[in-house]
PDB file of C-alpha atoms in Angstrom:
ATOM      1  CA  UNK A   1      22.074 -32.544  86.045  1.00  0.00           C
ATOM      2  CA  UNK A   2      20.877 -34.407  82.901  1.00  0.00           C
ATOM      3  CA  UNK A   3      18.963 -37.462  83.009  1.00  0.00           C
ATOM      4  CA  UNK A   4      18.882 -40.144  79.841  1.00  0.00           C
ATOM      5  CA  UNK A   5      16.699 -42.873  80.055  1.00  0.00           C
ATOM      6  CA  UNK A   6      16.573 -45.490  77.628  1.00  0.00           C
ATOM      7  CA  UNK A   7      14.500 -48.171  76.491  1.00  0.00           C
ATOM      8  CA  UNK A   8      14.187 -51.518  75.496  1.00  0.00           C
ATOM      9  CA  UNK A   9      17.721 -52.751  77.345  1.00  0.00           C
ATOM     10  CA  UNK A  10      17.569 -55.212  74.940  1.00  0.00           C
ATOM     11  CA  UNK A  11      16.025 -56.055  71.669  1.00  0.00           C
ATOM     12  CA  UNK A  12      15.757 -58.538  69.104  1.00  0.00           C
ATOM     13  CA  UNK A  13      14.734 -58.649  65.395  1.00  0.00           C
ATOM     14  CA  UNK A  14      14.257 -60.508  62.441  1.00  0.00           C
ATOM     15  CA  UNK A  15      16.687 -59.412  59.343  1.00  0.00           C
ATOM     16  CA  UNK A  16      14.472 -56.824  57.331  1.00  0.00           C
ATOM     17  CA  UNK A  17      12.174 -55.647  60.470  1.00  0.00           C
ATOM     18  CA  UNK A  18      12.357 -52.325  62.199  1.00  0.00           C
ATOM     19  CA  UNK A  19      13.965 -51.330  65.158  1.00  0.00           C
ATOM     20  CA  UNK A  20      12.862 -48.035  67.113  1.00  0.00           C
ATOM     21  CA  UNK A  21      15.151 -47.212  70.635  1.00  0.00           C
ATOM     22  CA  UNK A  22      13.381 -44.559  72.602  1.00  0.00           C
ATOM     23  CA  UNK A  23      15.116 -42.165  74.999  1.00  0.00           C
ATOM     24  CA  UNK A  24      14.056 -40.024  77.435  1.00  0.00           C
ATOM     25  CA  UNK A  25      15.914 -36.409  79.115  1.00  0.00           C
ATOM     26  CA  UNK A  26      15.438 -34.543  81.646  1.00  0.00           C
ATOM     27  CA  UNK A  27      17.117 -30.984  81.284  1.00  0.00           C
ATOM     28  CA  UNK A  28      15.379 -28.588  79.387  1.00  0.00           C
ATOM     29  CA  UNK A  29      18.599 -27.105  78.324  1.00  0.00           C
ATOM     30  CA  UNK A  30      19.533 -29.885  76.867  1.00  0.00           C
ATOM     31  CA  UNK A  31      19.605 -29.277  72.549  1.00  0.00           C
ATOM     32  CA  UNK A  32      22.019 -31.591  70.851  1.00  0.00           C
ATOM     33  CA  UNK A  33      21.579 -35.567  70.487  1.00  0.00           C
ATOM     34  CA  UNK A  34      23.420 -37.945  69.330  1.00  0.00           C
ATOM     35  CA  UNK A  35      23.222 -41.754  68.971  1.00  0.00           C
ATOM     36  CA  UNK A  36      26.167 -43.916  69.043  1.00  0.00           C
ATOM     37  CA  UNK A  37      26.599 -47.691  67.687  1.00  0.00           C
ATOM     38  CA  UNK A  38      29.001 -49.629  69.798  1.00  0.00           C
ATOM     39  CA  UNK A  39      30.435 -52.738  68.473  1.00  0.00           C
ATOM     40  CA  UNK A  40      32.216 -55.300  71.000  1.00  0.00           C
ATOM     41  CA  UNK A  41      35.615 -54.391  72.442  1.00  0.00           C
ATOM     42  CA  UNK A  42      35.342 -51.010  70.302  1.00  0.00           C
ATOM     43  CA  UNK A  43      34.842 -47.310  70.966  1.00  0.00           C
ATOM     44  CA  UNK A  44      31.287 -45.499  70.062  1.00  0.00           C
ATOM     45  CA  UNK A  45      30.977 -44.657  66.764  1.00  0.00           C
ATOM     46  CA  UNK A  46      28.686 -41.746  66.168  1.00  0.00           C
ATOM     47  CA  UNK A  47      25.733 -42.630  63.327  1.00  0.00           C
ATOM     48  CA  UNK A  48      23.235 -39.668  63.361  1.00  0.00           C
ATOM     49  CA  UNK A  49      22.273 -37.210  65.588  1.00  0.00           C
ATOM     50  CA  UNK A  50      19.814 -34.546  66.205  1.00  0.00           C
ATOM     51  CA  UNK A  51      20.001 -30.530  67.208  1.00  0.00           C
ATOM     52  CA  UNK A  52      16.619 -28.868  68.643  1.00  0.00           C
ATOM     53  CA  UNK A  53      15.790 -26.917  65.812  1.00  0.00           C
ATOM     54  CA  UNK A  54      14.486 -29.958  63.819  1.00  0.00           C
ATOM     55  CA  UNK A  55      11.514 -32.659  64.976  1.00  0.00           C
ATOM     56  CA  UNK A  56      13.383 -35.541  62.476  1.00  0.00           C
ATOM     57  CA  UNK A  57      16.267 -36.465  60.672  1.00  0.00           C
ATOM     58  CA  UNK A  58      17.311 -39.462  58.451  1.00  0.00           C
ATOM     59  CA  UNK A  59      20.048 -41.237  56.505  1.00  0.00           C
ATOM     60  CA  UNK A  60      19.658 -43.929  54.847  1.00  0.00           C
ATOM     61  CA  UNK A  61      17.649 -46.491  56.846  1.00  0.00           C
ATOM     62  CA  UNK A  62      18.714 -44.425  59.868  1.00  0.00           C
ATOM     63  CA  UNK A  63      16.561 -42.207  61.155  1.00  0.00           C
ATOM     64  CA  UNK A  64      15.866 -39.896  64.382  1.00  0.00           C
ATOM     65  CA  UNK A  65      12.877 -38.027  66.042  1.00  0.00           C
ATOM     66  CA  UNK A  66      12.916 -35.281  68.481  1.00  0.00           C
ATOM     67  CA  UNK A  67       9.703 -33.890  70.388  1.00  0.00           C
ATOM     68  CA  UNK A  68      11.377 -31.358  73.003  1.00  0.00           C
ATOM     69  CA  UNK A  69       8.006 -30.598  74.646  1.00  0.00           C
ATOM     70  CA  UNK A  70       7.753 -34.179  75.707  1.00  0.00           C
ATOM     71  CA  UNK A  71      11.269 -34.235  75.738  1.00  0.00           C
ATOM     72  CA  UNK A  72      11.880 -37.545  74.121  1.00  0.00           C
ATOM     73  CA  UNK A  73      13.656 -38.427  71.072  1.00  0.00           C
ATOM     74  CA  UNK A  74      13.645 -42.049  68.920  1.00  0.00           C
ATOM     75  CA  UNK A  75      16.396 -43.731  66.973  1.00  0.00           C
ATOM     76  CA  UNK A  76      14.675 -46.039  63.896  1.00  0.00           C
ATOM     77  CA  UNK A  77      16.570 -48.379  61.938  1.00  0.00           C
ATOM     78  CA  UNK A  78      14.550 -49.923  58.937  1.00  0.00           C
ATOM     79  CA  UNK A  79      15.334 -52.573  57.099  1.00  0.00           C
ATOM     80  CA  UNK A  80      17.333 -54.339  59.529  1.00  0.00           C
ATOM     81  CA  UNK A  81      20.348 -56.270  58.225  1.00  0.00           C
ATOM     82  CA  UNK A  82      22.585 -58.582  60.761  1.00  0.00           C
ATOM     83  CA  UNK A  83      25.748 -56.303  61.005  1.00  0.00           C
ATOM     84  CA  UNK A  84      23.725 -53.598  62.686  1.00  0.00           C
ATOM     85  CA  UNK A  85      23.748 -56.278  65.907  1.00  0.00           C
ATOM     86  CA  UNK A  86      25.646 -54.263  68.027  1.00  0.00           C
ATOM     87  CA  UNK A  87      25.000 -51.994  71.767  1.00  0.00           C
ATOM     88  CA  UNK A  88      23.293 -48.763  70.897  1.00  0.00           C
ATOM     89  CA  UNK A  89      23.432 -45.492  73.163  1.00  0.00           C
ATOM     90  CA  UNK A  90      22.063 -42.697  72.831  1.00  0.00           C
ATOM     91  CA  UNK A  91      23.040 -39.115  74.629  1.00  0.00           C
ATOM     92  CA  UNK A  92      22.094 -35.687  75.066  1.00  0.00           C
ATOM     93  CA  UNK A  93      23.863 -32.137  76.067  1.00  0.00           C
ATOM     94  CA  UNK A  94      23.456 -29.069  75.947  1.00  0.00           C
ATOM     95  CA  UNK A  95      25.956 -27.700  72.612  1.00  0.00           C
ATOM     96  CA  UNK A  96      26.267 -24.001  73.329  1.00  0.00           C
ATOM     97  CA  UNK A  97      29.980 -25.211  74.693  1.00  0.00           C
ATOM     98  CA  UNK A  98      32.419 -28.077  72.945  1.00  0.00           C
ATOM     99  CA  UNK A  99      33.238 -27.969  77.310  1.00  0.00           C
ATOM    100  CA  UNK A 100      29.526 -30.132  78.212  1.00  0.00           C
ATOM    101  CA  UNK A 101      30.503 -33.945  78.213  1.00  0.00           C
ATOM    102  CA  UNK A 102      27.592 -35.816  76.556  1.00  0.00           C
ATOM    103  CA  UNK A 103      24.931 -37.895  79.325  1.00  0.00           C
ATOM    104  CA  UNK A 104      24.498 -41.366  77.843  1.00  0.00           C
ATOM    105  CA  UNK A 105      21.603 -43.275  78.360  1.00  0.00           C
ATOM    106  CA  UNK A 106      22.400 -46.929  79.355  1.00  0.00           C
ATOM    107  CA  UNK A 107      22.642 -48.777  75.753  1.00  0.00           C
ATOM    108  CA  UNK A 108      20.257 -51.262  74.174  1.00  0.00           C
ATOM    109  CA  UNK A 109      21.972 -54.485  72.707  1.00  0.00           C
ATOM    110  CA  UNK A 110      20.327 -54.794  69.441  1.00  0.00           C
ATOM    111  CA  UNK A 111      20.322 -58.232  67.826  1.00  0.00           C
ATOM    112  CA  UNK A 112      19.375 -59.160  64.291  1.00  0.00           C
ATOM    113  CA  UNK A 113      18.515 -63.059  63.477  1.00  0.00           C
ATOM    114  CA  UNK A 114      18.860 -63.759  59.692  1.00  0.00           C
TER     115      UNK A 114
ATOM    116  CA  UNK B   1      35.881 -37.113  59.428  1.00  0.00           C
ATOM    117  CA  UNK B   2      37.616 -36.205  62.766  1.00  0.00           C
ATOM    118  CA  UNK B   3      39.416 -39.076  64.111  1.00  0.00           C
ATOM    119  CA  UNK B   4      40.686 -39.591  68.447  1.00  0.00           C
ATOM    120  CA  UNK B   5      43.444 -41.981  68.523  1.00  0.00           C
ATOM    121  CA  UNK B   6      43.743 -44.073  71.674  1.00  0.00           C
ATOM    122  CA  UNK B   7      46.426 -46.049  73.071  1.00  0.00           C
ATOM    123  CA  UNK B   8      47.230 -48.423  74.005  1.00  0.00           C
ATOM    124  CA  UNK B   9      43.909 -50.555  72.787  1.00  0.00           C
ATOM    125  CA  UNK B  10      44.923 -53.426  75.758  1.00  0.00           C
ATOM    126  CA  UNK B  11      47.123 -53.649  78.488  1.00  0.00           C
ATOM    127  CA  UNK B  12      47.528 -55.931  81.190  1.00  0.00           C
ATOM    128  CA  UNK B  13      49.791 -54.679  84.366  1.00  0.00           C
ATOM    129  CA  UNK B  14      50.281 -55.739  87.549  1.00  0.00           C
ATOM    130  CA  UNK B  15      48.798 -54.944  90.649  1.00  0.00           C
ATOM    131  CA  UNK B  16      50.750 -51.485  92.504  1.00  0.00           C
ATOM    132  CA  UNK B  17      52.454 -50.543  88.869  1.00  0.00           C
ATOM    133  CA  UNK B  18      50.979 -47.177  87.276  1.00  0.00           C
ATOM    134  CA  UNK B  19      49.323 -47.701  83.462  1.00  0.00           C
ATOM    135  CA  UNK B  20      49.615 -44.401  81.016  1.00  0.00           C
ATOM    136  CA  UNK B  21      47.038 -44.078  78.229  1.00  0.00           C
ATOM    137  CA  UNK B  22      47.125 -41.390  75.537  1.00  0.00           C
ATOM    138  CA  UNK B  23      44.460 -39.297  73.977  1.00  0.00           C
ATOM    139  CA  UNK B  24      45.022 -37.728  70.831  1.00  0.00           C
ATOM    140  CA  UNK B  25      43.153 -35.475  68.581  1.00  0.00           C
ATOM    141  CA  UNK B  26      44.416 -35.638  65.123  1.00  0.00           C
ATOM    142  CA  UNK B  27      43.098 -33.532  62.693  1.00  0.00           C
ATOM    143  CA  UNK B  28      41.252 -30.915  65.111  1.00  0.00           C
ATOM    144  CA  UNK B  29      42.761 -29.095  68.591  1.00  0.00           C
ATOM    145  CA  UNK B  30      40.545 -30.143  71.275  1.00  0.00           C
ATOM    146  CA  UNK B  31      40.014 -27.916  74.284  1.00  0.00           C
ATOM    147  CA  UNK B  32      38.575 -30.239  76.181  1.00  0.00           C
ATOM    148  CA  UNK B  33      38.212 -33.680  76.200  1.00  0.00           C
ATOM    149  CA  UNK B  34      36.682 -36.336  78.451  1.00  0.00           C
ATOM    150  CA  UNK B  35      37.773 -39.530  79.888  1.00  0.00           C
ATOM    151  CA  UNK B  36      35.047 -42.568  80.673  1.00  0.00           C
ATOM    152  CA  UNK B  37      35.213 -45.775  82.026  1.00  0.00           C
ATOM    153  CA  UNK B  38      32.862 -48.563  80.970  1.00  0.00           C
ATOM    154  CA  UNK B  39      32.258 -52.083  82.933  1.00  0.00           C
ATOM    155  CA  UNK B  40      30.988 -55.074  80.910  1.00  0.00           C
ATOM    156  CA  UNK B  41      26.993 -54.413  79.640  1.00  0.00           C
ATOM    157  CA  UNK B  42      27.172 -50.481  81.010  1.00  0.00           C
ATOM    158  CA  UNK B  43      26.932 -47.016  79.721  1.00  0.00           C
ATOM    159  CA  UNK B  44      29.851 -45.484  79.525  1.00  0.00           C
ATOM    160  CA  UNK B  45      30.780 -42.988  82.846  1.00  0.00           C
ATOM    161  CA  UNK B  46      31.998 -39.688  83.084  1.00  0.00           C
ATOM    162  CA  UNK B  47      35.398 -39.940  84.814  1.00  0.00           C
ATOM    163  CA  UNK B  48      36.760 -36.426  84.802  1.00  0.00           C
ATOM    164  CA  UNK B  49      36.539 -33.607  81.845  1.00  0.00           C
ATOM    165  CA  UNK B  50      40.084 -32.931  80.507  1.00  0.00           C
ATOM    166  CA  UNK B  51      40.519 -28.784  79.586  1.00  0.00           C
ATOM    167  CA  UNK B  52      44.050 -28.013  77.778  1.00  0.00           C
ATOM    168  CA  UNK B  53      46.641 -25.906  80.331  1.00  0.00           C
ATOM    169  CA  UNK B  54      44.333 -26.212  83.227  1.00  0.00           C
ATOM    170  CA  UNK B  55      43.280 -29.002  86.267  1.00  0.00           C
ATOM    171  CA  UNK B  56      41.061 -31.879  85.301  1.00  0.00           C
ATOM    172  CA  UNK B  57      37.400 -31.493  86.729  1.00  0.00           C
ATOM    173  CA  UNK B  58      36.957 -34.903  87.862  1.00  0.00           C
ATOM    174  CA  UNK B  59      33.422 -36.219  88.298  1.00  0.00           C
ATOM    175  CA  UNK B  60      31.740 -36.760  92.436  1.00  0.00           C
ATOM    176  CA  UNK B  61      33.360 -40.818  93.438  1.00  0.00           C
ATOM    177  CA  UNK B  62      36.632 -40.491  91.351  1.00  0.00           C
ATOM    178  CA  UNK B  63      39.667 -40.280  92.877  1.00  0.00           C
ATOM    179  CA  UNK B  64      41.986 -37.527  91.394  1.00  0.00           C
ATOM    180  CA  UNK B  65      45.093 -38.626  93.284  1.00  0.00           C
ATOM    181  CA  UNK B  66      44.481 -42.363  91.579  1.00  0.00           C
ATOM    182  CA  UNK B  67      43.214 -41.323  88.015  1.00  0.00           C
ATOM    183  CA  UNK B  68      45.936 -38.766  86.760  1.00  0.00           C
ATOM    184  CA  UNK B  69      44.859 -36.526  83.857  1.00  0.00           C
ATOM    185  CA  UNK B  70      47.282 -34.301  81.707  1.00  0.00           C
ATOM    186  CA  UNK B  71      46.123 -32.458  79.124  1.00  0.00           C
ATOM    187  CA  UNK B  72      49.507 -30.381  77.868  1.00  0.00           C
ATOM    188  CA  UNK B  73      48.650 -29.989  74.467  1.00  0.00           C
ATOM    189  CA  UNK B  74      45.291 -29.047  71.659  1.00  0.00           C
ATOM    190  CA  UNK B  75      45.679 -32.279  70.524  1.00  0.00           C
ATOM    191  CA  UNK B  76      46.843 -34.832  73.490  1.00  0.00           C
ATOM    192  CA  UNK B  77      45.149 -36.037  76.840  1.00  0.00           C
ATOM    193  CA  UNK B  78      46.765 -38.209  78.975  1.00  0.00           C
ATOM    194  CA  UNK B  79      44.925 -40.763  82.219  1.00  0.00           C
ATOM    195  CA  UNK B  80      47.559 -42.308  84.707  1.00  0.00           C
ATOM    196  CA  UNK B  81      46.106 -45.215  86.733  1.00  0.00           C
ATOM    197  CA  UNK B  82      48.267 -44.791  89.309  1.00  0.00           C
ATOM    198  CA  UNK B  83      49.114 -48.115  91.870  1.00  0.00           C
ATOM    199  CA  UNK B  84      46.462 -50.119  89.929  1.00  0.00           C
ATOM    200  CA  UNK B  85      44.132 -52.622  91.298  1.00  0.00           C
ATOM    201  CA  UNK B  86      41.852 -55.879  90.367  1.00  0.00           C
ATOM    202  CA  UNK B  87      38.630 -53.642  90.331  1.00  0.00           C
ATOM    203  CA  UNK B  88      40.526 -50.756  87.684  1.00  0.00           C
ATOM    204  CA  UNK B  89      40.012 -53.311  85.462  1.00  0.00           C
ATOM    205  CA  UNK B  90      38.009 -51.987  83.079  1.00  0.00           C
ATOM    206  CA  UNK B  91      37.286 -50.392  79.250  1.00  0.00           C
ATOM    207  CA  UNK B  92      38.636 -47.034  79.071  1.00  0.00           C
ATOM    208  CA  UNK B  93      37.232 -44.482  76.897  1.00  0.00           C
ATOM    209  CA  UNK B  94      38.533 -40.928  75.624  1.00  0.00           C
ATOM    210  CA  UNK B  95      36.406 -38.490  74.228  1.00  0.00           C
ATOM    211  CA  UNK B  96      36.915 -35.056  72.105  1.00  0.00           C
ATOM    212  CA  UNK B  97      35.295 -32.445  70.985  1.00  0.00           C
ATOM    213  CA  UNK B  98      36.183 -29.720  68.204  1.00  0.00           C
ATOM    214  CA  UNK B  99      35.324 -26.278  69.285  1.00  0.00           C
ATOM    215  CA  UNK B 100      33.925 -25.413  66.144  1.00  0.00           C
ATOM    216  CA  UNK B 101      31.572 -28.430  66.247  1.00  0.00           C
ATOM    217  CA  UNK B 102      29.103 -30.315  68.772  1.00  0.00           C
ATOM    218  CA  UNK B 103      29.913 -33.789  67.311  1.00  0.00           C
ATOM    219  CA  UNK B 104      32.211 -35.489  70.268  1.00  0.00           C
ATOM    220  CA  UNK B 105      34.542 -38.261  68.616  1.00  0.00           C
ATOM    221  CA  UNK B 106      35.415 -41.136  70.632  1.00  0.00           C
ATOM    222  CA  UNK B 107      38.873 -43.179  70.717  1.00  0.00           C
ATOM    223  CA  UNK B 108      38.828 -47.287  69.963  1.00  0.00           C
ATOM    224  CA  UNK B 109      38.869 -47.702  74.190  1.00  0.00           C
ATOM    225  CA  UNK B 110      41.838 -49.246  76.176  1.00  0.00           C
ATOM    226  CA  UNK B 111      40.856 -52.670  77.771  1.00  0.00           C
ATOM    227  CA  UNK B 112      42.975 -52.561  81.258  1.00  0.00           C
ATOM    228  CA  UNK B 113      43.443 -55.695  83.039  1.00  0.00           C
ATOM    229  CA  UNK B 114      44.777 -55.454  86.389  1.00  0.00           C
ATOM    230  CA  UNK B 115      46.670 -58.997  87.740  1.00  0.00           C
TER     231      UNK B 115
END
């Protein structure tokens, strides 16, 4: 089955700096990703995600990289304000079929200090 | 967007009583949907993979008998915890995805606090 590692497990920031949360996957079949903000006592909230046919994607001062060969993708969050503090996953599955559950890897709680 | 509804968002039961929490898709039918469970600073588990009109699959270490699922209708999912326990405790998650689309949408979690 999938795989989805993810690193740092934690990270912290100064308001206006950059953040960049790499992940890792193991199945090849694998073609849709997705990254998901978390906020405390809350449900995932999808923010941008990724399909296999493009290397990068952005919105706003979200953005996301993809390199299937290596088989890593990269969530970047610019301009870092404190209300993005929050538990950040990201997850990967194959999207032929609405029937594949997504494999998470294991969150990084991102602060921001003003 | 699509929205799951989940509820209820916290409930607190004693231990041996069942807990019921809903699923619902509400502006897309949802084949399948997907239940997780999440412990305090975790990922979020696979518990079991809901399909509409047929059984649950339920992931390798879950008990079916103890973690009811019902999925009777496009649009609603249903997880019993059946005779609950101290270590159900936990944040429950429900999950759904719209046939037409990859994006999965996520309910707001039930916190379940077995006494």
């Amino acid at each position: 089955g999938e795989n989805v590692e993810q690193h740092p497990s934690t990270l912290s920031v100064q308001e206006g700096d950059s953040a960049v949360i790499k992940c890792t996957y193991s199945d090849s079949a694998s073609n849709y990703f997705p990254w998901y903000k978390q906020e405390l006592g809350k449900g995932p909230q999808l923010i941008i995600d990724i399909r296999s046919n493009v290397g990068e994607k952005k919105d706003q001062r979200i953005a996301v990289t993809l390199n299937k060969t290596a088989k890593h993708f990269s969530l970047h969050i610019t301009e870092t304000q404190p209300e993005d503090s929050a538990v950040y996953f990201c997850a990967a599955t194959p999207n032929s079929n609405s029937g594949y559950a997504l494999n998470f890897g294991k969150g990084t709680s991102l602060l921001v200090t003003p | 967007g699509a929205v799951v509804s989940q509820h209820p968002s916290r409930v607190i039961c004693k231990s041996g009583t069942s807990v019921k929490i809903e699923c619902r898709s509400l502006d897309f039918q949802a084949t399948t949907m997907f239940w997780y469970r999440q412990f305090p600073k975790q990922s979020l588990m696979l518990m079991a993979t809901s399909n509409e009109g047929s059984k649950a699959t339920y992931e390798q270490g879950v008990e079916k008998d103890k973690f009811l699922i019902n999925h009777a209708s496009l649009t609603l999912s249903t997880l019993t915890v059946t005779s609950a326990h101290p270590e159900d405790s936990s944040f429950y998650i429900c999950s759904a995805r719209d046939f037409k689309n990859t994006e999965a949408f996520f309910g707001q979690g039930t916190r379940l606090t077995v006494v």
